[in-house]
Coordinates of C-alpha atoms and ligand atoms in Angstrom, one line a residue:
X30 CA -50.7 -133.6 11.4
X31 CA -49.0 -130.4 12.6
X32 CA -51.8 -127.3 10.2
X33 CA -49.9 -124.7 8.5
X34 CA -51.1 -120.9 8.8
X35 CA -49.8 -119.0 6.6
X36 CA -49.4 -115.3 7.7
X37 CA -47.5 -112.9 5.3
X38 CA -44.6 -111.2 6.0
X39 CA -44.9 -108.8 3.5
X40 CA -44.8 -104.9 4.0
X41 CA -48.0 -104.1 3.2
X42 CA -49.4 -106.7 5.0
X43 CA -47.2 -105.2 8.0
X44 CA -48.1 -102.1 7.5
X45 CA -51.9 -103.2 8.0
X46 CA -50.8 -105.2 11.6
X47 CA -49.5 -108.7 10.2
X48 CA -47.1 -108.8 13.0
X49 CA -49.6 -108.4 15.4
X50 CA -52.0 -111.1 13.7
X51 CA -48.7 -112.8 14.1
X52 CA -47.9 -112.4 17.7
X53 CA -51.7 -113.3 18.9
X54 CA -51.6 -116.3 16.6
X55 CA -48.4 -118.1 18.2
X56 CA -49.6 -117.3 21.4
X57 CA -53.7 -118.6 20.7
X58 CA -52.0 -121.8 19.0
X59 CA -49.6 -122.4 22.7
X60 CA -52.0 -121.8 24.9
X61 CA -54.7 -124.1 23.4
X62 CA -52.0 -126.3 22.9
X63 CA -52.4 -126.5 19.3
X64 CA -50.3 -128.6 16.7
X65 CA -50.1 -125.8 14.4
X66 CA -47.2 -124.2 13.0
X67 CA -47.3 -120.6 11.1
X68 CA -45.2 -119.7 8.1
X69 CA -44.5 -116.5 7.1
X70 CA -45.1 -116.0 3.5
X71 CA -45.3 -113.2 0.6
X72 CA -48.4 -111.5 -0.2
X73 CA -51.0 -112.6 -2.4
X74 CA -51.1 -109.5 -4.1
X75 CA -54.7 -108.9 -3.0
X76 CA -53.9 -105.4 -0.6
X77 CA -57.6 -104.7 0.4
X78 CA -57.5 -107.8 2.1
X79 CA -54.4 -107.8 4.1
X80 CA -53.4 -109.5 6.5
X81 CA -54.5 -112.1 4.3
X82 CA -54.2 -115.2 6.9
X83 CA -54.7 -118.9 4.8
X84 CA -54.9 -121.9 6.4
X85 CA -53.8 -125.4 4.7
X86 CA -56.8 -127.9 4.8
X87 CA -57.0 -131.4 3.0
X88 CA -59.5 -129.2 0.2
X89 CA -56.7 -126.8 -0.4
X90 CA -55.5 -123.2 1.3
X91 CA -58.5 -121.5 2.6
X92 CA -58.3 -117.6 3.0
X93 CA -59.5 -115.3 5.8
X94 CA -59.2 -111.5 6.1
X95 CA -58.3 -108.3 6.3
X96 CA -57.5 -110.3 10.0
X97 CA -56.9 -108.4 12.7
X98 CA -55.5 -109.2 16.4
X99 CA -58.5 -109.3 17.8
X100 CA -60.1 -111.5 15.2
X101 CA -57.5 -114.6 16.5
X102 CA -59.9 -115.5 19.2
X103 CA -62.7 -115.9 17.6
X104 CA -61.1 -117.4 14.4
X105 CA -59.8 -120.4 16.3
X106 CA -63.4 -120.8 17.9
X107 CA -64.7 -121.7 14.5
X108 CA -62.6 -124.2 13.7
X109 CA -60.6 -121.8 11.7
X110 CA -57.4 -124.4 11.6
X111 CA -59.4 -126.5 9.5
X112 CA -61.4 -124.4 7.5
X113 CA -64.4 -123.2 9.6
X114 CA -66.9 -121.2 8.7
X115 CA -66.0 -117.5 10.2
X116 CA -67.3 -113.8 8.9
X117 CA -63.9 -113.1 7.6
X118 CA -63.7 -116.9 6.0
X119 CA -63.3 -115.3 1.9
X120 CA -63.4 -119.4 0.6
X121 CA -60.5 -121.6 -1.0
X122 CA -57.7 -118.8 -1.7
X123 CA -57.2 -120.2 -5.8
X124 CA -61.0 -119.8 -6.1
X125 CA -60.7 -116.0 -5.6
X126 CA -61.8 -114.2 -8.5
X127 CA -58.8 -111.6 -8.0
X128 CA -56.2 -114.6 -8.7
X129 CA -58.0 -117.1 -10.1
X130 CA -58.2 -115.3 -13.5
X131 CA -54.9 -113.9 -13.0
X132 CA -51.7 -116.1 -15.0
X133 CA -49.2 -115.8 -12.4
X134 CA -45.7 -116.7 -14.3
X135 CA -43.4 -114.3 -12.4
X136 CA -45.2 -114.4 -9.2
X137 CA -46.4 -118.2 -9.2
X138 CA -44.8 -118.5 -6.1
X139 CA -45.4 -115.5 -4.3
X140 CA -47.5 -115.6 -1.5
X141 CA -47.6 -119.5 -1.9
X142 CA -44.1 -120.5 -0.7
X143 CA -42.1 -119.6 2.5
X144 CA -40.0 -117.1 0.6
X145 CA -36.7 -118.3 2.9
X146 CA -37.1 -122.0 1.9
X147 CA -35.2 -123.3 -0.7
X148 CA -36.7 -126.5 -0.6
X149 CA -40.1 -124.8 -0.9
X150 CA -38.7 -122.9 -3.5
X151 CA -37.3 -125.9 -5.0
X152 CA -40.4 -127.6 -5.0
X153 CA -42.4 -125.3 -6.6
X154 CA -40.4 -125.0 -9.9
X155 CA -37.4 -123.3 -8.4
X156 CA -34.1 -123.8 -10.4
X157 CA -35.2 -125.7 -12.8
X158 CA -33.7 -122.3 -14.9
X159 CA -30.4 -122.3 -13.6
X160 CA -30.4 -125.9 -14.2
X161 CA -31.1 -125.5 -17.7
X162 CA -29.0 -122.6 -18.3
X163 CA -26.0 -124.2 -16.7
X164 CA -26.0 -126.6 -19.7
X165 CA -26.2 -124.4 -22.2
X166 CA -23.5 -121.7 -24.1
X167 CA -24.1 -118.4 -22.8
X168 CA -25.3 -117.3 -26.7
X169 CA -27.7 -120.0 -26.6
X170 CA -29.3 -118.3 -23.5
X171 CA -29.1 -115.2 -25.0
X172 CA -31.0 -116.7 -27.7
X173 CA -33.6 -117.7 -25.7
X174 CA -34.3 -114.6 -24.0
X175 CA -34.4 -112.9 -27.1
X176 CA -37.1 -115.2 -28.8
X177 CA -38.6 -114.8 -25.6
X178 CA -39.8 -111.7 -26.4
X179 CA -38.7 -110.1 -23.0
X180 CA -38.9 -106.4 -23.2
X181 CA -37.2 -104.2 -19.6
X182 CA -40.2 -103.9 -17.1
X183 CA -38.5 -101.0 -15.6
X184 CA -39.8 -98.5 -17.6
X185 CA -38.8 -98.2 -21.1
X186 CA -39.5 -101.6 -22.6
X187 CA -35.8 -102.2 -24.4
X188 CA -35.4 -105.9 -25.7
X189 CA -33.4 -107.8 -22.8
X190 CA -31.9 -110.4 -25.2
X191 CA -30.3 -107.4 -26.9
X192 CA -29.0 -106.0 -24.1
X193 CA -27.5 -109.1 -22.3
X194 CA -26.1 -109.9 -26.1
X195 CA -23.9 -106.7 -26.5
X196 CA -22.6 -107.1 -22.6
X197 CA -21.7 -110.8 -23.7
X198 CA -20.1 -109.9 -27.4
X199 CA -18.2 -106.9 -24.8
X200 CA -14.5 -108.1 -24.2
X201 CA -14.2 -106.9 -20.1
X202 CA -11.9 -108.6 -17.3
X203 CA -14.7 -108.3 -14.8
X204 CA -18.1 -107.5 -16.1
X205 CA -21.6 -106.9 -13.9
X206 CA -25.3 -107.5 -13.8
X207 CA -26.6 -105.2 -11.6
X208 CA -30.1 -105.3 -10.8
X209 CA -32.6 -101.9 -10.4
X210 CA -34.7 -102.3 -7.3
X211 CA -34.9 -98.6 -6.8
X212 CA -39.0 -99.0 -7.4
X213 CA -39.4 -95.3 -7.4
X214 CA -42.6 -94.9 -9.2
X215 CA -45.7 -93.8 -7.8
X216 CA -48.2 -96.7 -7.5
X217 CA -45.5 -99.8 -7.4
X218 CA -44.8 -102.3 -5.7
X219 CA -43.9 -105.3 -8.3
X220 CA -40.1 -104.9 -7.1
X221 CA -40.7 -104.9 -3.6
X222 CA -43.3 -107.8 -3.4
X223 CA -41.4 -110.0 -5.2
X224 CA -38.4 -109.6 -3.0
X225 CA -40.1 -109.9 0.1
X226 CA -41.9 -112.7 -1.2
X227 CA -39.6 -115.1 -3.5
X228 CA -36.4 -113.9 -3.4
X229 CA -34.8 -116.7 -4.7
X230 CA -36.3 -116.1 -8.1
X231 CA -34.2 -112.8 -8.4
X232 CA -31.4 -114.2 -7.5
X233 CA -31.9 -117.4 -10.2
X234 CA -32.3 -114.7 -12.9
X235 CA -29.3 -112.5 -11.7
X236 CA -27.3 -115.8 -11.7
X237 CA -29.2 -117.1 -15.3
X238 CA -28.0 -113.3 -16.2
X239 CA -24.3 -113.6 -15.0
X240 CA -23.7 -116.7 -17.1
X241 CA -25.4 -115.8 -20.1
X242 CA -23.2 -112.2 -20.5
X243 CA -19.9 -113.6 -18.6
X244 CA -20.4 -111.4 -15.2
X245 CA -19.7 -112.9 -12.0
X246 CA -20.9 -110.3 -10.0
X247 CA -24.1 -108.9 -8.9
X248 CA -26.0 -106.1 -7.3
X249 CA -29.1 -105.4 -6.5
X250 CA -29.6 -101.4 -5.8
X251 CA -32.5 -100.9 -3.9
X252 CA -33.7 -97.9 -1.6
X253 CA -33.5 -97.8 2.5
X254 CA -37.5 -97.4 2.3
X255 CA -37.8 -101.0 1.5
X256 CA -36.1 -102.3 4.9
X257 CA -37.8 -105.9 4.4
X258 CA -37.3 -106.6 1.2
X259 CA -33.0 -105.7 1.5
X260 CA -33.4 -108.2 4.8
X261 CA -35.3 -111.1 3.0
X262 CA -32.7 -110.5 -0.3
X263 CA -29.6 -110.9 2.0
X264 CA -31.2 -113.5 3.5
X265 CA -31.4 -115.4 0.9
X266 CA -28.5 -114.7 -0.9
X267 CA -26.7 -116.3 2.5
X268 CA -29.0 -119.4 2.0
X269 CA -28.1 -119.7 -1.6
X270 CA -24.4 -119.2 -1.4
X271 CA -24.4 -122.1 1.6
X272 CA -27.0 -124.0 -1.3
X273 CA -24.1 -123.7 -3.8
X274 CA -26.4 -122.0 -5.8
X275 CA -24.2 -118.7 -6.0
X276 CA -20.5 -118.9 -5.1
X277 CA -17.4 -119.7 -7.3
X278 CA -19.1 -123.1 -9.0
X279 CA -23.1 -122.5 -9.6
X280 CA -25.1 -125.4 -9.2
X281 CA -21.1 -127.5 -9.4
X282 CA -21.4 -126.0 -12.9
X283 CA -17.8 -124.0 -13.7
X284 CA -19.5 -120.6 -13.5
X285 CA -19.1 -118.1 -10.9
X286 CA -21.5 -115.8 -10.1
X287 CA -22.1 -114.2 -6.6
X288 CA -24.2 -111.4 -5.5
X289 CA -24.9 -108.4 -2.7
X290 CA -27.7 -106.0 -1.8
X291 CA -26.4 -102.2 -1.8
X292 CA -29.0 -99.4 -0.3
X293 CA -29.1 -95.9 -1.7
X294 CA -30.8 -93.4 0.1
X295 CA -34.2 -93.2 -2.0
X296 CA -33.6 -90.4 -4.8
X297 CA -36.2 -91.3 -7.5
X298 CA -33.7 -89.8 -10.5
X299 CA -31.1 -92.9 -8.7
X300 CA -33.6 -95.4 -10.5
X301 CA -32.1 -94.1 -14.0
X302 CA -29.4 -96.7 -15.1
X303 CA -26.6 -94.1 -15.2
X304 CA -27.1 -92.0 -12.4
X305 CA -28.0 -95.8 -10.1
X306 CA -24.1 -96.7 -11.7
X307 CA -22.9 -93.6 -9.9
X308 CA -24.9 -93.9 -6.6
X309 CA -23.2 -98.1 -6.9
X310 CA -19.9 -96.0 -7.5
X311 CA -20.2 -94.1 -3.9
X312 CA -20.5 -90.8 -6.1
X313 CA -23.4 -88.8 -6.0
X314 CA -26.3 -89.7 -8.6
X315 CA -25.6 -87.4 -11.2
X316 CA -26.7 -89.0 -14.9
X317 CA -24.5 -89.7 -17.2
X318 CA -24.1 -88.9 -21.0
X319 CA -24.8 -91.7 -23.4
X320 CA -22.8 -92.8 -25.0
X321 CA -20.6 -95.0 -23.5
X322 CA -23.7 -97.7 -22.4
X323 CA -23.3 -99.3 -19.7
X324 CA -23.5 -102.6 -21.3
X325 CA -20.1 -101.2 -23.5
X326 CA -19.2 -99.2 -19.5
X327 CA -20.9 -99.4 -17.0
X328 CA -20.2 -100.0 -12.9
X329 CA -16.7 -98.9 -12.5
X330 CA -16.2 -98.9 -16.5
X331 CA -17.1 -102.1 -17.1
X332 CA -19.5 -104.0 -19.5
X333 CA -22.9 -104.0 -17.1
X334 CA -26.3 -105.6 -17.4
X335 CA -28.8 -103.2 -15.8
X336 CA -32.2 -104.7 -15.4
X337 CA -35.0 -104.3 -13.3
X338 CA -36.3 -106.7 -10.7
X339 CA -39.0 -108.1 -12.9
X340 CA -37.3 -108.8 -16.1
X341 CA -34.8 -110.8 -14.3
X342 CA -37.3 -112.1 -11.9
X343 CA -39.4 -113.4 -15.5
X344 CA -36.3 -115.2 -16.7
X345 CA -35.9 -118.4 -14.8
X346 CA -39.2 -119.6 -16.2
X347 CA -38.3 -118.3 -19.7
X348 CA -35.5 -120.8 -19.3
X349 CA -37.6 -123.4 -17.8
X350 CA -40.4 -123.6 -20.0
X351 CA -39.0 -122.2 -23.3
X352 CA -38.9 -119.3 -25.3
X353 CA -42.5 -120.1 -27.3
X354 CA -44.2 -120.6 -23.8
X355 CA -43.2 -117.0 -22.8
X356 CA -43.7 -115.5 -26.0
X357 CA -47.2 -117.3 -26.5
X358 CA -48.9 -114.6 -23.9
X359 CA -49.4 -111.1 -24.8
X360 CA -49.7 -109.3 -28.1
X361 CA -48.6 -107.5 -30.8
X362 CA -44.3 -106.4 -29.4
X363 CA -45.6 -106.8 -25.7
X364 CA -44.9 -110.2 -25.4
X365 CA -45.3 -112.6 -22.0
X366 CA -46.8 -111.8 -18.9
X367 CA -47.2 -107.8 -17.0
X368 CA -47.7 -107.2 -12.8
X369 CA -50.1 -104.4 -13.3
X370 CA -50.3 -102.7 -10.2
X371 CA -54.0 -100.8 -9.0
X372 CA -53.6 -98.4 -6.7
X373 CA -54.9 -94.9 -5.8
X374 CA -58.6 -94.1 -5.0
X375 CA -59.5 -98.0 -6.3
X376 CA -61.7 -100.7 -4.6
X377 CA -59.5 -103.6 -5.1
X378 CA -56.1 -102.3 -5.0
X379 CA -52.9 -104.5 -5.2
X380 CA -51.3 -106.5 -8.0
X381 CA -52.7 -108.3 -11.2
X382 CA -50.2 -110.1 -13.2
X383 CA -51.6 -111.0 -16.7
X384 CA -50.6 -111.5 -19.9
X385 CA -50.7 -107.8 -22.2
X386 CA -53.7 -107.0 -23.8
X387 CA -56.3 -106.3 -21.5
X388 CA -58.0 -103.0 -21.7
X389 CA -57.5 -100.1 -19.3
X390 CA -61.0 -100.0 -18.3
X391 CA -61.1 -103.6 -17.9
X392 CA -58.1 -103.2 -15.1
X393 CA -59.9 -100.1 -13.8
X394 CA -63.1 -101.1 -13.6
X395 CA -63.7 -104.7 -13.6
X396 CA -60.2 -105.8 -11.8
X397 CA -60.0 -102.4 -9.8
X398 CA -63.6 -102.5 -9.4
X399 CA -64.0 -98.4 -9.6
X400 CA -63.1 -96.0 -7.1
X401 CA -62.8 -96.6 -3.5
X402 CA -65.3 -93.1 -2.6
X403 CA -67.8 -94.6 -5.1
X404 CA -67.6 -91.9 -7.1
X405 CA -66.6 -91.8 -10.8
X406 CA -63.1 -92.3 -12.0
X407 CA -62.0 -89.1 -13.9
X408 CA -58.4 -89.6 -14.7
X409 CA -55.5 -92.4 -14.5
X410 CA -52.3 -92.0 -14.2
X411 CA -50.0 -94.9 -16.0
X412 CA -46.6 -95.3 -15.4
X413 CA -45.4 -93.7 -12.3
X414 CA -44.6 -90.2 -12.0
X415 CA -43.6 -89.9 -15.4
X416 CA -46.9 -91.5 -17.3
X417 CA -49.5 -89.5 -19.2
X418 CA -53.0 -89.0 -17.5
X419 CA -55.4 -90.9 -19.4
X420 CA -59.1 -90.3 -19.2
X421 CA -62.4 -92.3 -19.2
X422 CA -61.9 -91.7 -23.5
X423 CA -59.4 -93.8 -23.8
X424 CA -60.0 -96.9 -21.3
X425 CA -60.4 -99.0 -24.6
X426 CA -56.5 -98.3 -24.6
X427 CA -55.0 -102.3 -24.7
X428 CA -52.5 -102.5 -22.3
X429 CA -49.4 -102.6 -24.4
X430 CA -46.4 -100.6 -25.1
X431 CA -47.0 -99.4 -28.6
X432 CA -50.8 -99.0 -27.8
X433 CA -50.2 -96.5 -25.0
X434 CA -47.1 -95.0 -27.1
X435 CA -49.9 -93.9 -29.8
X436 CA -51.7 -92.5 -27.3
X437 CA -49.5 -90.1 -26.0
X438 CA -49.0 -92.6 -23.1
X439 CA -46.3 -94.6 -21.5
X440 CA -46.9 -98.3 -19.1
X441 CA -43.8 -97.7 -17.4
X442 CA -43.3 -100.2 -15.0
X443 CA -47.1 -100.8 -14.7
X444 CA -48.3 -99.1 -12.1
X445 CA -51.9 -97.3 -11.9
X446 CA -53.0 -94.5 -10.0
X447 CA -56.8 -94.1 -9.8
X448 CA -58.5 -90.8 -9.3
X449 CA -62.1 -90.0 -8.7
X450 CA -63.9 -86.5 -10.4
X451 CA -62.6 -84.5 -7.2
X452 CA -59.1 -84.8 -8.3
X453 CA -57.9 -81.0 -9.9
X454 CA -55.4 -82.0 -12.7
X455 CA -54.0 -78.5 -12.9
X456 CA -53.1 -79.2 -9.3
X457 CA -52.0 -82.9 -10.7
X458 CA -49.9 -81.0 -13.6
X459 CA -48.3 -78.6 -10.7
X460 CA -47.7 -81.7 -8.6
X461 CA -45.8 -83.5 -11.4
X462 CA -43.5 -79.9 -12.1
X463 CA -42.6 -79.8 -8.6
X464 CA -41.6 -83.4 -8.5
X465 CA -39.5 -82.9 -11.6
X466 CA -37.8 -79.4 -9.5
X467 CA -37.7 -81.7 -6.4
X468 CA -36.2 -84.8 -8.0
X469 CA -34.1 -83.4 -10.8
X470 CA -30.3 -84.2 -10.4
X471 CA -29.4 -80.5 -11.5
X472 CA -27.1 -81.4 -14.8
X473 CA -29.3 -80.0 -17.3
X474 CA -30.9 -77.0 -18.3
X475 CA -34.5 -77.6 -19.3
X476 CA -35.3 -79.9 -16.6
X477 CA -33.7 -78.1 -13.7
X478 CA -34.9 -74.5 -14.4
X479 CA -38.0 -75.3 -16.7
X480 CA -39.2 -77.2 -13.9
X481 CA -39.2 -74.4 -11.5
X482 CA -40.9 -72.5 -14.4
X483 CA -43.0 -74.8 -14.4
X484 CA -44.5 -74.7 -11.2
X485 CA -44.8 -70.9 -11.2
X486 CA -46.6 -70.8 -14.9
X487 CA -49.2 -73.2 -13.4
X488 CA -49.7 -71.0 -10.4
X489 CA -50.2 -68.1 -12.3
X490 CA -52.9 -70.1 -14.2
X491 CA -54.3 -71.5 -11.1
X492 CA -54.2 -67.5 -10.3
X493 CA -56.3 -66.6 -13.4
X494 CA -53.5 -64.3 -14.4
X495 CA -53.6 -63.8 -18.1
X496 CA -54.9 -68.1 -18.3
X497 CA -54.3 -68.1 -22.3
X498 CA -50.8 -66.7 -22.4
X499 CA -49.8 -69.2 -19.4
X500 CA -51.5 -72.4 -20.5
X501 CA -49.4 -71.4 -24.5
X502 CA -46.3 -70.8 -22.0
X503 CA -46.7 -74.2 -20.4
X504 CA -47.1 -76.0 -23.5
X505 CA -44.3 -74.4 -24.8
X506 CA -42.0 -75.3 -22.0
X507 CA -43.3 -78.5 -22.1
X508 CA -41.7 -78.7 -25.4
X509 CA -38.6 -77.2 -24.3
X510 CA -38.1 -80.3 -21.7
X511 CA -39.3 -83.1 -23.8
X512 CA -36.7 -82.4 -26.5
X513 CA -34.0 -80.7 -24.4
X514 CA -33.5 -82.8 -21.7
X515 CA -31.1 -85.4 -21.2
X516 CA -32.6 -88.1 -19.3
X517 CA -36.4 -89.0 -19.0
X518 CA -37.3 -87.3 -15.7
X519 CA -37.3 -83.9 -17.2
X520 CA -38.4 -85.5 -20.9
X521 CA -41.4 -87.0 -19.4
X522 CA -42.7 -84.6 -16.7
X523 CA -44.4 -83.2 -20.3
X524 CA -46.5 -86.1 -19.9
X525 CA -48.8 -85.6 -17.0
X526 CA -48.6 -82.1 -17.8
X527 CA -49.4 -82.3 -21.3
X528 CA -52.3 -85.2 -20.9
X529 CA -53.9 -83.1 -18.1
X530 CA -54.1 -79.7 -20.3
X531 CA -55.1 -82.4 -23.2
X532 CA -57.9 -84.2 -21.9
X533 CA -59.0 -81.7 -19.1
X534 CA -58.7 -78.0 -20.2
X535 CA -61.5 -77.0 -18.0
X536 CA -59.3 -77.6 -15.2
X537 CA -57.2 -75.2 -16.5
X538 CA -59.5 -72.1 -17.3
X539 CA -60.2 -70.7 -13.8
X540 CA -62.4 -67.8 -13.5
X541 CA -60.5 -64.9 -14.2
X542 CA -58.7 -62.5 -11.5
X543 CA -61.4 -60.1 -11.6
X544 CA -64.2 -62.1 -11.6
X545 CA -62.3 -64.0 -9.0
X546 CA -62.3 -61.3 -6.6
X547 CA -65.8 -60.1 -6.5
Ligands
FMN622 C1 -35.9 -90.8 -13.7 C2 -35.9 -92.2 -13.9 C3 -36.2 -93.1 -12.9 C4 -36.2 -94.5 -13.2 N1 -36.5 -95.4 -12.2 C5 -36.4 -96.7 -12.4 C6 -36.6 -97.6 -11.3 O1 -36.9 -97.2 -10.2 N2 -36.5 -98.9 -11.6 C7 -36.2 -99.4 -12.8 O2 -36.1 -100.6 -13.0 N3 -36.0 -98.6 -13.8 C8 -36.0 -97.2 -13.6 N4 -35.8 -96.4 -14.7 C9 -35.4 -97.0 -16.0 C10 -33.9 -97.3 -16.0 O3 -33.2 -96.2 -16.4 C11 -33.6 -98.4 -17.0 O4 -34.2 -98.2 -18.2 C12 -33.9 -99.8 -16.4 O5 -33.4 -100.0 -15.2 C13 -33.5 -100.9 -17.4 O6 -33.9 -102.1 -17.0 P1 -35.0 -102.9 -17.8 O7 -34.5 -103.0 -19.3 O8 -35.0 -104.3 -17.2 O9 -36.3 -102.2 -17.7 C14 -35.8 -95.0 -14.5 C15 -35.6 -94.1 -15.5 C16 -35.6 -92.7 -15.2 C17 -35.3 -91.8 -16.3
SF4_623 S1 -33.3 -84.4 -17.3 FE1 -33.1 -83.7 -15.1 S2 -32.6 -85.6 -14.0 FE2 -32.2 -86.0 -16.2 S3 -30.0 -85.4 -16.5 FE3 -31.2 -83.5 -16.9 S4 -31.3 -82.5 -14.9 FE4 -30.7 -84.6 -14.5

């Protein structure tokens, strides 16, 4: 019987010299004249060990890595194709603590299937969603999404069975569901794994989406940094249009729904709804006043669904399995399942999907397994750019919206950057003004000039000029941009400012000039 290696195709993976592992594998496998055939899958989710290379054996996928070229050789020696014994040999892939005690409802698939494969796809699970939601009213789907419990995973948390109901009760002549790949945060990578490795679960929501609310269109806005994940969408958007799966009759059901990946250039403030709807639009991404909403007008004026990749991505097995199922994980409002994903100075970095609730030092230290320097973890940023800095103090934090709301905190779209005692978090308070300066699209006021302000007030701090004045200054402009600014980049840069000053003021009492210059 012809063994299947499984070597992913995912960026990460790339990045760390999968198509290299690739390349020598093929040729090992023809010149020892192997029956063996290698399928290029999605990540695991396991980054320390990538290139992740699993072999299929009559006991189940067995896992080697990190692999490298030069390991091929040797690997095939030891009877890798059928589970040998090797160095690298990490045991049955399932049984790996990382993912075995992970519950993988979004990313079931990922890393498992051939992400171009529809029958794969089909096979494990895939369309049983659409099926279902093709036989039901479009308010019956709403319904379900809403008892679901399905709050936005791009950032801030809003109900998606609310927001698909006003787009549906919104009379338009063409209305949209356009999906937010943009994935700028710091520290994430949910978006981007999941389109490299099942597509066709994004593009069942969308289509799950487009029926429920009336739109027939879709569009996934993503950034030209992610040049593998816009080639595997389009891929298999083609695949499910020839499928019948998108096109003018989905699933020989009489809705239309169909579907194309647009590129913007990679401006973080272009992952805000309004200012992505401009970018869509050609225009430049300038944010928009609300109101209108986009679900009342959005792309081109018209009644828009704007959801991230993961909260349409969790919907077909909402649909599958039911409402309760879904809602039955998590706690308190954070209902269903969360890809947390480790990164920064962390041991086991990569991405941890689980139902909310677990603590913060339980991701950090148990999951994440400390620092990568071995040294202690002083600070961790949640949420991307935007996200508070939370300290040792508060790792009994449960990860949940509300929980991290009451501490001053935000989970964003769940990413979480690890930083050992040498990190400076006035430097990390600067860092986060100058991204605000950098990024800001200009229209407003507080952010555009306080963030410049910003910056300077925490040099002169960093300078030891007048320290008490500039740390009241900086806390007052803080204030200025929380409650001035239009859109969240400049009303949540106070967060990572305001945390750092909070939890570590003696980062931000330098010795003073004079002392400083004897
Ligand atoms: C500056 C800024 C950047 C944002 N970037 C993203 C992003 O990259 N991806 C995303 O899904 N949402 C991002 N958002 C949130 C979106 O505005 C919006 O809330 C989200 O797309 C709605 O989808 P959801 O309800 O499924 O989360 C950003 C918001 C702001 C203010
Ligand atoms: S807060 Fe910043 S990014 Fe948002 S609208 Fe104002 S200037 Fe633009």
């Amino acid at each position: 019987m012809t063994v299947k290696i499984y070597i992913p195709r995912d960026a990460a993976a790339i990045a760390l010299g999968a198509e290299k592992v690739a390349a020598a594998m093929a040729e090992a496998i023809a010149v020892r004249g192997l029956d063996a055939m290698i399928v290029r899958n999605g990540s695991r989710g396991m980054h320390w060990l990538e290139p992740l290379v699993e072999v299929e054996t009559a006991e189940g996928r067995v896992a080697y890595g990190p692999v490298k070229a030069r390991d091929v050789a040797s690997l095939l020696d030891a009877g890798f194709t059928s589970g040998g014994a090797h160095p690298l040999c990490l045991g049955k892939t399932e049984e790996l603590p990382f993912l075995r005690n992970q519950t993988r409802l979004t990313f079931a698939r990922c890393g498992v299937i051939d992400p171009l494969s529809l029958d794969d796809y089909r096979a494990h699970g895939g369309l049983r969603g659409l099926k279902k939601a093709v036989s039901l009213a479009p308010a019956a789907i709403v319904a379900e999404v809403t008892e679901s419990g399905l709050r936005g995973r791009g950032g801030a948390g809003f109900p998606t069975g609310i927001k698909w109901k006003t787009v549906l009760e919104t009379q338009g002549s063409q209305k949209y569901i356009v999906c937010n790949a943009d994935e700028g945060d710091s520290g994430t990578f949910a978006d981007r794994m999941i389109m490299e490795g099942d597509p066709f679960v994004l593009i069942e929501g969308m289509a799950i989406a487009g029926i429920a609310t009336g739109a027939t269109k879709g569009y996934v806005y993503t950034r030209s940094e992610y040049p593998h994940a816009i080639a595997a969408v389009s891929a298999a958007i083609e695949v499910a249009r020839a499928a019948g799966v998108l096109g003018s009759s989905v699933l020989g059901s009489a809705h239309a729904f169909d579907m194309e990946v647009r590129t913007g250039a990679g401006a973080y403030v272009c992952g805000e709804e309004t200012s992505l709807l401009n970018s869509l639009e050609g225009k430049r991404g300038l944010v928009r006043a609300k109101p209108p909403l986009p679900a009342h007008k959005g792309l081109f004026d018209r009644p828009t669904v704007i959801n991230n990749v993961i909260s349409l991505a969790s919907v077909p097995v909402i649909l599958d399995k039911g409402a309760a199922y879904y809602r039955d994980f998590g706690m308190g409002r954070s209902r269903g399942t969360i890809p947390i994903q480790i990164a920064g100075n962390v041991k086991h970095a990569g991405l941890y999907e689980t139902a909310f609730g677990l603590t913060l030092g339980e991701i950090v230290d148990e999951i994440g397994g400390g620092t990568a320097s071995g040294r202690p973890v002083k600070a961790v940023q949640v949420g991307g750019p935007l996200g508070a800095y939370f300290p040792r103090a508060l790792f009994d934090t449960p990860f949940d919206y509300e929980a991290f709301a009451a501490k001053d905190g935000l989970i964003g779209h769940a990413g979480i950057v690890v930083f050992d005692d040498t990190a400076d978090m006035l430097k990390q308070a600067r860092f986060a003004m100058e991204f605000c300066a950098i990024e800001s699209c200009g229209k407003c006021t507080p952010c555009r000039i306080g963030s410049t302000r910003g910056v300077e007030v925490a040099d002169k701090i960093a300078a030891g000029i007048e320290p008490e004045k500039n740390r009241e200054l900086l806390a007052d402009l803080c204030n200025t941009m929380k409650f001035g600014s239009l859109c969240a980049l400049g009303g949540f840069t106070p967060y990572p400012v305001v945390s750092a000053m909070t939890h570590f003021p003696e980062d931000f009492s330098p010795a003073p000039v004079a002392e400083a210059a004897e």
